[in-house]
Amino acid sequence: MESRPSTPDRCRPRSIFAKDSGSPSPGGHRALVELLQKSGFKIETTVARLDRIDDEFFKRGGRSLALLEPSAEHVEEHEQELRALFGDERKANIILVLPKRHYAQVEAEDGESVVLQESLGSLEECRKLLELAKLDGELEFHRATEAATLTDAEGNLPAKLGGKHPFPQYFVLKNQPKAKPRNRFEPEPPPRWQVLIKANAGNPVALRNNERNLVVLAEPDLISNRFLGEGEAAALAKIVMNASGTRLISIDEALHGLSTQASL
């Protein structure tokens, strides 16, 4: 049988439940983009190869690359690009948001209604991303077994996210090097890991690595259309985005499957 070339990704039907930056679906990020734009951020999208991004992404205050809830399917497809991105010695400005929920359309009994089926992704999806980002040696990844309130590092701006699975994802810092003793005339160096968002048990939910200019968020509900309006979630989401150190943010769409792999 004669084989036919596969349809390039850009020609495939775009799911209305995609998690990309323009999607109005529950797991999409259109509301976040609009919030940031109203707050003075300049937001763009990109499908450029992750191992060939512009030099501006490597300059402090230049531009940040936002990887929002990469899907396991496309992480596998772009694994070598991800390894090269996080392995680059210049250290790109990156906001990495780990995945959590999956939405799919299922047939309704009346044959007309749109019914969403929600499921949780595996913990291994997130742990794989931490390994690709070379963070698995410093961060443990977990999912809580009970609901929790999220706040900023000082315990302000509470947001309790709901839904069918209201159990936040969080990190545990491990193998942290002890700070070298300094005399009283030297200023204290910034911590390697700065807590941005935490759960009420004290577990960090969003962290900034000050040495790499890297921001990592364990709980993606915080920035999704579905939960952005609950409590102070919008204010917490802005803290995460502000931590990138720039108001120029490019949201990658390749890891949502919106790029093409067509070649000669």
Coordinates of C-alpha atoms in Angstrom, one line a residue:
M1 CA 0.0 0.0 0.0
E2 CA 1.3 3.4 -0.9
S3 CA 2.1 5.5 2.2
R4 CA 0.9 9.1 2.3
P5 CA 2.8 12.0 3.9
S6 CA 1.4 13.1 7.3
T7 CA -0.4 16.3 7.5
P8 CA 1.8 19.1 8.8
D9 CA 0.8 20.2 12.3
R10 CA -0.2 23.7 11.2
C11 CA -2.9 22.1 8.9
R12 CA -4.4 19.8 11.5
P13 CA -7.7 20.8 13.1
R14 CA -7.0 22.9 16.2
S15 CA -8.7 21.6 19.3
I16 CA -10.9 24.0 21.1
F17 CA -9.6 22.6 24.3
A18 CA -6.0 23.3 23.6
K19 CA -3.9 24.9 26.4
D20 CA -2.2 27.5 24.1
S21 CA -2.1 31.2 24.8
G22 CA -5.1 32.1 22.6
S23 CA -7.4 29.3 23.8
P24 CA -10.6 30.2 25.6
S25 CA -10.9 26.6 26.9
P26 CA -10.8 25.9 30.7
G27 CA -7.2 24.9 30.5
G28 CA -6.2 27.6 28.1
H29 CA -4.3 30.8 28.8
R30 CA -6.1 33.6 27.0
A31 CA -7.2 35.2 30.3
L32 CA -3.6 35.3 31.5
V33 CA -2.4 36.9 28.3
E34 CA -5.1 39.6 28.6
L35 CA -4.3 40.2 32.2
L36 CA -0.6 40.6 31.5
Q37 CA -1.2 42.9 28.6
K38 CA -3.4 45.2 30.7
S39 CA -0.6 45.2 33.3
G40 CA 1.9 46.5 30.7
F41 CA 3.5 43.3 29.6
K42 CA 4.3 42.8 25.9
I43 CA 3.2 39.2 25.0
E44 CA 4.2 37.4 21.8
T45 CA 4.0 33.8 20.7
T46 CA 6.7 31.7 19.1
V47 CA 7.1 28.3 17.4
A48 CA 10.9 28.8 16.9
R49 CA 13.1 25.8 17.6
L50 CA 14.0 25.8 21.3
D51 CA 17.6 25.2 20.5
R52 CA 17.8 28.2 18.2
I53 CA 16.1 31.0 20.1
D54 CA 17.2 34.6 19.8
D55 CA 20.1 36.1 21.8
E56 CA 17.6 38.4 23.5
F57 CA 16.5 35.4 25.6
F58 CA 19.9 35.1 27.2
K59 CA 20.2 38.7 28.3
R60 CA 19.2 39.8 31.8
G61 CA 16.1 41.9 31.3
G62 CA 16.0 41.0 27.6
R63 CA 13.1 38.6 26.9
S64 CA 11.7 35.6 28.7
L65 CA 10.5 32.3 27.1
A66 CA 7.4 30.9 28.7
L67 CA 6.8 27.2 28.5
L68 CA 3.2 26.8 29.7
E69 CA 2.1 23.3 30.5
P70 CA 4.0 21.4 27.8
S71 CA 2.1 18.3 26.8
A72 CA 3.8 14.9 27.3
E73 CA 3.4 14.0 23.6
H74 CA 5.2 17.1 22.3
V75 CA 7.8 17.1 25.1
E76 CA 8.9 13.7 23.7
E77 CA 8.8 15.1 20.2
H78 CA 11.0 18.1 21.1
E79 CA 13.1 16.4 23.8
Q80 CA 16.5 17.1 22.1
E81 CA 15.6 20.8 21.7
L82 CA 14.6 21.0 25.4
R83 CA 17.8 19.4 26.5
A84 CA 19.8 21.8 24.4
L85 CA 17.8 24.8 25.7
F86 CA 18.4 24.0 29.3
G87 CA 21.9 22.9 28.7
D88 CA 23.0 26.1 27.1
E89 CA 25.7 27.6 29.3
R90 CA 24.4 31.1 28.6
K91 CA 21.3 30.3 30.7
A92 CA 18.1 31.5 28.9
N93 CA 15.4 33.5 30.8
I94 CA 12.7 30.9 31.2
I95 CA 9.3 30.5 32.9
L96 CA 8.5 26.8 33.1
V97 CA 4.9 25.9 34.1
L98 CA 4.4 22.2 34.7
P99 CA 1.3 20.4 33.4
K100 CA -1.5 18.9 35.4
R101 CA -5.0 18.5 33.8
H102 CA -6.1 17.1 30.5
Y103 CA -9.4 18.0 28.9
A104 CA -11.1 16.0 26.1
Q105 CA -14.4 16.2 24.3
V106 CA -16.7 13.2 24.8
E107 CA -20.0 12.5 23.1
A108 CA -23.0 13.7 25.1
E109 CA -26.1 11.5 25.5
D110 CA -28.3 14.0 23.5
G111 CA -25.7 14.0 20.7
E112 CA -25.6 17.9 20.7
S113 CA -24.1 19.2 23.9
V114 CA -20.4 19.7 24.3
V115 CA -19.2 17.6 27.3
L116 CA -15.7 17.9 28.7
Q117 CA -13.9 15.0 30.3
E118 CA -11.2 16.0 32.7
S119 CA -8.3 13.9 33.9
L120 CA -5.1 14.3 35.7
G121 CA -1.7 13.8 34.0
S122 CA 0.8 11.5 35.7
L123 CA 3.4 12.8 38.1
E124 CA 6.0 11.3 35.7
E125 CA 5.2 13.9 33.1
C126 CA 6.3 16.7 35.4
R127 CA 9.3 14.8 36.7
K128 CA 10.4 14.2 33.1
L129 CA 10.3 18.0 32.5
L130 CA 12.4 18.7 35.7
E131 CA 14.9 16.1 34.5
L132 CA 15.1 17.8 31.0
A133 CA 15.5 21.2 32.8
K134 CA 18.4 19.7 34.9
L135 CA 16.4 20.5 38.1
D136 CA 15.7 16.9 39.3
G137 CA 18.8 17.0 41.5
E138 CA 17.5 20.0 43.4
L139 CA 13.7 19.8 43.3
E140 CA 11.4 17.0 44.3
F141 CA 7.9 17.2 42.7
H142 CA 4.7 16.2 44.5
R143 CA 1.0 16.5 44.3
A144 CA -0.9 17.1 47.6
T145 CA -3.6 14.7 48.8
E146 CA -5.9 17.5 50.2
A147 CA -7.0 20.9 49.1
A148 CA -4.8 23.9 50.1
T149 CA -4.7 27.6 50.0
L150 CA -1.9 29.2 48.0
T151 CA -0.4 32.6 49.0
D152 CA 2.7 34.7 48.2
A153 CA 5.9 34.1 50.2
E154 CA 4.7 36.3 53.0
G155 CA 1.3 34.5 53.4
N156 CA -0.7 37.2 51.6
L157 CA -3.0 37.1 48.6
P158 CA -4.8 33.8 49.4
A159 CA -6.3 31.7 46.6
K160 CA -8.0 28.4 47.1
L161 CA -8.4 26.7 43.7
G162 CA -11.3 24.3 43.3
G163 CA -12.5 21.9 40.6
K164 CA -12.7 18.1 40.6
H165 CA -9.0 17.7 41.7
P166 CA -8.2 20.7 44.1
F167 CA -4.9 19.2 45.2
P168 CA -2.0 21.6 44.4
Q169 CA 1.3 20.5 43.0
Y170 CA 4.4 21.6 44.9
F171 CA 8.1 21.2 45.2
V172 CA 10.5 20.1 48.0
L173 CA 13.9 21.6 47.9
K174 CA 16.7 19.1 48.4
N175 CA 20.5 19.1 48.5
Q176 CA 20.7 22.8 49.0
P177 CA 24.3 24.0 49.5
K178 CA 24.9 25.9 52.7
A179 CA 25.8 29.6 52.3
K180 CA 29.5 30.3 52.9
P181 CA 30.2 32.4 56.1
R182 CA 30.6 36.1 55.3
N183 CA 32.0 38.9 57.3
R184 CA 29.7 41.7 58.5
F185 CA 31.0 44.1 55.8
E186 CA 29.8 41.9 52.9
P187 CA 26.2 42.0 51.8
E188 CA 24.3 38.7 52.0
P189 CA 24.1 37.0 48.6
P190 CA 20.6 36.3 47.3
P191 CA 19.4 32.7 47.9
R192 CA 19.9 30.3 45.1
W193 CA 16.1 29.5 45.3
Q194 CA 13.6 32.2 46.1
V195 CA 10.1 31.2 47.1
L196 CA 7.4 33.1 45.1
I197 CA 4.3 31.2 45.9
K198 CA 3.6 28.6 48.7
A199 CA 0.9 26.4 50.0
N200 CA -0.5 26.8 53.5
A201 CA 1.7 23.9 54.6
G202 CA 4.7 25.9 53.6
N203 CA 5.6 23.9 50.6
P204 CA 6.9 26.0 47.7
V205 CA 4.6 26.1 44.6
A206 CA 6.6 28.6 42.6
L207 CA 10.3 29.3 42.7
R208 CA 12.9 31.5 41.1
N209 CA 16.4 30.3 40.6
N210 CA 18.4 33.5 40.9
E211 CA 21.6 32.0 39.4
R212 CA 19.8 30.9 36.2
N213 CA 17.0 33.5 35.9
L214 CA 14.6 30.6 35.8
V215 CA 11.1 30.6 37.2
V216 CA 9.3 27.3 37.7
L217 CA 5.7 26.9 38.7
A218 CA 4.4 23.5 39.9
E219 CA 0.6 24.4 40.0
P220 CA -0.7 25.4 36.5
D221 CA -4.3 25.9 37.8
L222 CA -3.0 29.3 39.0
I223 CA -2.7 30.6 35.4
S224 CA -5.5 28.8 33.6
N225 CA -8.6 30.4 32.3
R226 CA -10.7 28.2 34.6
F227 CA -9.1 29.3 37.9
L228 CA -7.5 32.7 37.3
G229 CA -10.5 34.5 38.7
E230 CA -10.6 32.6 42.0
G231 CA -9.4 34.4 45.1
E232 CA -6.2 36.2 44.5
A233 CA -5.0 33.8 41.8
A234 CA -4.5 36.6 39.2
A235 CA -2.3 38.5 41.6
L236 CA -0.2 35.4 42.3
A237 CA 0.0 34.7 38.6
K238 CA 1.5 38.2 38.1
I239 CA 4.0 37.6 40.8
V240 CA 5.2 34.5 38.9
M241 CA 5.5 36.4 35.6
N242 CA 7.1 39.5 37.2
A243 CA 9.8 37.2 38.6
S244 CA 11.2 36.7 35.1
G245 CA 12.7 40.2 35.4
T246 CA 11.3 41.5 32.1
R247 CA 7.9 42.5 30.7
L248 CA 8.8 41.0 27.3
I249 CA 7.5 37.5 27.3
S250 CA 7.3 35.0 24.4
I251 CA 5.0 32.1 24.9
D252 CA 6.1 28.9 23.2
E253 CA 3.4 27.2 21.2
A254 CA 5.5 24.3 19.8
L255 CA 5.0 22.2 22.9
H256 CA 1.2 22.5 22.4
G257 CA 1.6 21.0 18.9
L258 CA 0.9 24.3 16.9
S259 CA 4.2 24.2 15.0
T260 CA 5.0 22.3 11.9
Q261 CA 7.7 19.7 11.4
A262 CA 7.4 19.8 7.6
S263 CA 10.8 19.5 5.8
L264 CA 12.2 18.9 2.4

